[in-house]
Coordinates of C-alpha atoms and ligand atoms in Angstrom, one line a residue:
L1 CA 0.0 0.0 0.0
Q2 CA 1.5 3.3 -1.1
P3 CA 0.3 6.9 -0.5
F4 CA -1.1 8.9 -3.4
D5 CA 2.0 10.6 -4.7
E6 CA 3.5 12.3 -7.7
A7 CA 3.7 9.1 -9.8
R8 CA 0.1 8.0 -9.0
C9 CA -1.1 11.5 -9.8
R10 CA 0.5 11.3 -13.2
I11 CA -1.4 8.0 -13.8
V12 CA -4.7 9.8 -13.0
E13 CA -3.8 12.7 -15.3
Q14 CA -3.0 10.2 -18.1
H15 CA -6.3 8.2 -17.8
A16 CA -8.6 11.1 -16.6
P17 CA -11.2 8.9 -14.8
A18 CA -14.6 10.4 -14.2
V19 CA -14.4 9.9 -10.5
V20 CA -11.4 9.7 -8.1
S21 CA -12.1 8.3 -4.7
F22 CA -9.7 8.6 -1.8
H23 CA -9.6 6.8 1.5
F24 CA -8.2 8.0 4.9
G25 CA -8.7 11.7 4.0
L26 CA -7.0 13.4 1.0
P27 CA -3.5 13.9 -0.4
S28 CA -1.7 17.2 -0.3
P29 CA -3.6 20.3 -1.7
D30 CA -1.4 20.5 -4.8
L31 CA -2.2 16.9 -5.7
V32 CA -5.9 17.4 -5.0
A33 CA -5.8 20.5 -7.3
R34 CA -4.1 18.4 -10.1
V35 CA -6.7 15.7 -9.8
K36 CA -9.5 18.2 -9.9
A37 CA -7.9 19.9 -13.0
T38 CA -8.5 16.6 -14.9
G39 CA -12.2 17.2 -14.5
A40 CA -12.6 14.2 -12.2
K41 CA -15.2 14.3 -9.5
L42 CA -13.5 13.9 -6.1
V43 CA -15.0 11.8 -3.3
S44 CA -13.7 10.5 0.0
S45 CA -15.0 8.8 3.1
A46 CA -16.0 10.6 6.3
T47 CA -16.8 8.8 9.6
T48 CA -17.7 11.9 11.5
V49 CA -19.3 15.3 10.8
A50 CA -15.8 17.0 11.3
E51 CA -14.3 14.8 8.6
A52 CA -17.2 15.6 6.2
L53 CA -16.7 19.3 6.8
Y54 CA -12.9 18.9 6.2
L55 CA -13.5 17.1 2.9
E56 CA -16.0 19.7 1.8
S57 CA -13.6 22.5 2.6
R58 CA -10.9 20.9 0.6
G59 CA -12.8 20.5 -2.6
C60 CA -14.6 17.1 -2.5
D61 CA -17.6 16.9 -4.8
A62 CA -19.4 14.3 -2.7
V63 CA -18.9 12.8 0.7
I64 CA -19.2 9.1 1.6
A65 CA -20.7 8.8 5.1
Q66 CA -19.2 5.6 6.4
G67 CA -21.0 4.1 9.4
L68 CA -19.5 1.8 12.0
E69 CA -21.3 -1.2 10.5
A70 CA -19.1 -1.0 7.3
G71 CA -16.7 -3.9 6.4
G72 CA -13.0 -3.2 5.8
H73 CA -10.9 -0.3 7.0
R74 CA -12.6 2.7 8.7
G75 CA -12.0 5.8 6.5
M76 CA -11.3 7.7 9.7
F77 CA -8.5 10.3 9.4
L78 CA -9.0 13.1 11.9
T79 CA -9.2 10.8 14.8
D80 CA -8.0 7.3 15.6
D81 CA -10.5 6.7 18.4
V82 CA -12.7 3.9 17.3
L83 CA -15.0 4.5 20.2
S84 CA -16.0 7.8 18.6
Q85 CA -17.5 6.0 15.6
T86 CA -21.1 6.4 14.8
G87 CA -23.6 3.9 13.1
T88 CA -24.9 4.7 9.6
M89 CA -28.4 5.5 10.8
A90 CA -27.2 8.3 13.1
L91 CA -24.2 9.5 11.0
V92 CA -25.9 10.0 7.6
P93 CA -28.5 12.7 8.6
Q94 CA -25.9 14.6 10.7
I95 CA -23.5 14.7 7.7
V96 CA -26.4 15.6 5.4
D97 CA -27.3 18.5 7.7
A98 CA -23.7 19.7 7.9
V99 CA -22.5 19.8 4.3
D100 CA -23.8 21.3 1.1
L101 CA -22.7 18.2 -1.0
P102 CA -24.3 15.0 -2.1
V103 CA -23.9 12.3 0.6
I104 CA -23.3 8.7 -0.3
A105 CA -24.4 6.4 2.6
T106 CA -22.4 3.3 3.3
G107 CA -22.1 0.7 6.1
G108 CA -24.5 -2.1 6.7
I109 CA -26.6 -1.5 3.6
A110 CA -27.2 -4.7 1.7
D111 CA -30.7 -4.7 0.2
G112 CA -33.6 -2.5 -0.9
R113 CA -34.7 -1.8 2.7
G114 CA -31.3 -0.4 3.5
I115 CA -31.3 1.8 0.4
V116 CA -34.7 3.3 1.0
A117 CA -33.7 3.9 4.6
A118 CA -30.5 5.7 3.5
L119 CA -32.5 7.8 1.0
A120 CA -35.0 8.7 3.7
L121 CA -32.1 9.9 5.9
G122 CA -31.1 12.3 3.1
A123 CA -28.5 10.4 1.2
S124 CA -28.2 10.9 -2.5
A125 CA -26.8 7.5 -3.2
V126 CA -25.5 4.4 -1.4
Q127 CA -22.3 2.4 -1.5
L128 CA -22.3 -1.4 -0.8
G129 CA -19.2 -3.4 0.0
T130 CA -19.9 -6.6 1.9
A131 CA -23.0 -7.5 -0.2
F132 CA -20.7 -7.9 -3.2
L133 CA -18.4 -10.3 -1.4
H134 CA -21.0 -13.0 -2.0
A135 CA -20.9 -12.5 -5.8
E136 CA -19.7 -15.2 -8.1
E137 CA -17.1 -12.9 -9.6
T138 CA -15.2 -12.4 -6.3
T139 CA -11.8 -14.1 -6.1
I140 CA -11.8 -14.5 -2.3
S141 CA -11.0 -17.9 -0.9
E142 CA -13.7 -20.6 -0.3
A143 CA -12.9 -20.4 3.4
Y144 CA -13.7 -16.6 3.3
K145 CA -16.9 -17.3 1.5
A146 CA -17.9 -20.0 4.0
G147 CA -17.2 -17.5 6.8
L148 CA -19.5 -15.0 5.1
R149 CA -22.3 -17.6 4.8
Q150 CA -22.0 -18.6 8.5
A151 CA -21.7 -15.0 9.7
G152 CA -24.8 -14.0 11.7
D153 CA -25.2 -10.6 13.2
R154 CA -22.4 -11.0 15.8
Q155 CA -19.5 -12.5 13.8
T156 CA -17.6 -9.4 13.0
A157 CA -15.4 -7.0 15.0
V158 CA -13.3 -3.9 14.4
T159 CA -9.7 -4.8 14.8
N160 CA -6.3 -3.3 14.2
V161 CA -4.2 -6.5 14.6
Y162 CA -3.8 -7.0 10.9
S163 CA -2.8 -3.8 9.3
G164 CA -2.3 -1.4 12.3
R165 CA -5.5 0.5 11.3
P166 CA -9.0 -0.4 12.5
T167 CA -10.8 -2.6 10.1
R168 CA -14.0 -4.7 10.4
C169 CA -13.4 -8.4 9.8
L170 CA -14.9 -11.8 10.5
T171 CA -13.9 -12.5 14.0
N172 CA -11.1 -15.2 14.3
R173 CA -8.4 -16.5 16.6
M174 CA -5.8 -13.7 15.9
M175 CA -8.4 -11.0 16.7
L176 CA -9.6 -12.7 19.9
E177 CA -6.1 -13.5 21.2
K178 CA -4.3 -10.3 20.3
G179 CA -7.1 -7.7 20.2
P180 CA -9.4 -7.1 18.6
L181 CA -7.9 -3.6 19.3
T182 CA -4.4 -3.4 20.8
G183 CA -1.9 -0.6 21.5
A184 CA 0.8 -3.0 20.4
A185 CA -0.3 -3.0 16.7
P186 CA 2.4 -1.7 14.3
A187 CA 1.8 1.5 12.4
F188 CA -0.3 1.2 9.2
P189 CA 0.5 -0.4 6.8
K190 CA 3.5 -2.3 8.4
G191 CA 1.1 -4.8 10.1
F192 CA 0.4 -6.4 6.7
A193 CA 4.1 -7.3 6.2
I194 CA 4.4 -8.7 9.8
T195 CA 1.2 -10.8 9.8
G196 CA 1.4 -11.8 6.2
P197 CA 3.8 -14.8 6.6
L198 CA 1.7 -16.2 9.5
R199 CA -1.5 -15.9 7.4
Q200 CA 0.2 -17.7 4.4
Q201 CA 1.4 -20.6 6.6
A202 CA -2.0 -21.0 8.3
E203 CA -3.9 -20.8 5.0
A204 CA -1.6 -23.4 3.5
Q205 CA -2.8 -25.7 6.3
G206 CA -6.5 -24.8 5.6
S207 CA -6.8 -22.4 8.6
S208 CA -8.3 -18.9 8.6
D209 CA -7.1 -18.2 12.1
F210 CA -4.8 -15.4 11.0
S211 CA -6.6 -14.1 7.8
A212 CA -8.1 -10.6 7.6
H213 CA -11.5 -11.5 6.1
Y214 CA -13.0 -8.0 5.7
C215 CA -16.7 -8.1 6.3
G216 CA -19.4 -5.7 7.5
Q217 CA -22.3 -6.3 9.9
S218 CA -24.7 -7.1 7.0
A219 CA -23.0 -10.3 5.8
A220 CA -26.0 -12.4 6.7
L221 CA -28.2 -10.3 4.3
G222 CA -26.1 -11.2 1.3
K223 CA -27.0 -13.7 -1.4
P224 CA -24.8 -15.6 -3.8
T225 CA -25.5 -14.3 -7.3
T226 CA -23.6 -12.4 -9.9
A227 CA -22.6 -8.7 -9.3
G228 CA -24.9 -7.6 -12.2
Q229 CA -27.9 -9.6 -10.9
L230 CA -27.3 -8.3 -7.4
V231 CA -27.5 -4.7 -8.6
R232 CA -30.7 -5.4 -10.6
D233 CA -32.3 -7.3 -7.6
I234 CA -31.6 -4.6 -5.0
A235 CA -32.7 -1.8 -7.4
H236 CA -36.0 -3.7 -7.9
D237 CA -36.3 -4.4 -4.2
A238 CA -35.6 -0.7 -3.4
R239 CA -38.4 0.4 -5.8
Q240 CA -40.8 -2.1 -4.2
Q241 CA -39.9 -0.9 -0.7
M242 CA -40.4 2.6 -1.9
N243 CA -43.9 1.8 -3.1
R244 CA -44.9 0.9 0.5
F245 CA -44.5 4.6 1.4
T246 CA -46.3 6.2 -1.7
Ligands
LIG1 C1 -13.4 -6.5 1.3 C2 -13.6 -5.0 1.4 C3 -12.6 -4.2 1.0 C4 -12.7 -2.8 1.1 N1 -11.7 -2.0 0.5 C5 -11.8 -0.7 0.5 C6 -10.9 0.1 -0.1 O1 -9.9 -0.3 -0.7 N2 -11.1 1.5 -0.1 C7 -12.2 2.0 0.5 O2 -12.4 3.2 0.4 N3 -13.1 1.3 1.1 C8 -12.9 -0.1 1.1 N4 -13.9 -0.8 1.8 C9 -15.0 -0.2 2.5 C10 -16.1 0.1 1.5 O3 -15.8 1.1 0.6 C11 -17.4 0.5 2.3 O4 -17.1 1.6 3.1 C12 -18.0 -0.6 3.1 O5 -17.8 -1.9 2.5 C13 -19.4 -0.3 3.2 O6 -20.0 -1.1 4.2 P1 -20.6 -2.6 4.0 O7 -19.4 -3.5 3.9 O8 -21.4 -2.8 5.2 O9 -21.4 -2.6 2.7 C14 -13.8 -2.2 1.7 C15 -14.8 -3.1 2.2 C16 -14.7 -4.4 2.1 C17 -15.8 -5.3 2.7

């Protein structure tokens, strides 16, 4: 994992993508200005109102409001206090009220009900992560997929034992024995290099005890299908849910 630097900025300038999405805040103002000069729409994740205001003041075109339920790394960058994290239901309307930008709700949304709820909270769009892990196209291991299928509503936790930054994963031995949160975790992203060999050895023996299987709290709502079908199904589901209110 490398920070967004001069070389990576040149790649963006070369390919001029329509949208550039950053995580853990934004790069330096000069790099942000260069990305914006390509015409790209700029988005990044906020886990608090303060982070959303920061992103707005530095030129973001939309803010992703990432709730505590989300799988994978927290996008948090103005604080490292996981205890300050807010769930999607409470976070989205507060960010919607605070910024004058479209808000993309994310964290725990996996079907039409979640989409309609996010729109009712004032979101302009939603972002789904965990729901797509069930898709046929994913290249995650069979053990990872089995973990997702078995995950109920209590099988994930936020941990920093794998990368050094808090990330929501399927709970496993490493997280329970060393964390899930520990002050002894190496600084991000050094943890990957340190825990990597342990993970490889364990996985070679068929064990997921040391694997960071990123997963949000909505894993149990997911269904095995293709990514395209998933999008069509949840869009259809959202429209039907919407009809309940009209
Ligand atoms: C396997 C996995 C990998 C992720 N990788 C990234 C990433 O590289 N960059 C990022 O901004 N967010 C990443 N996320 C977080 C998602 O963008 C999103 O915030 C989150 O998945 C939404 O919550 P949900 O998992 O409950 O749908 C990842 C999430 C998962 C589950």
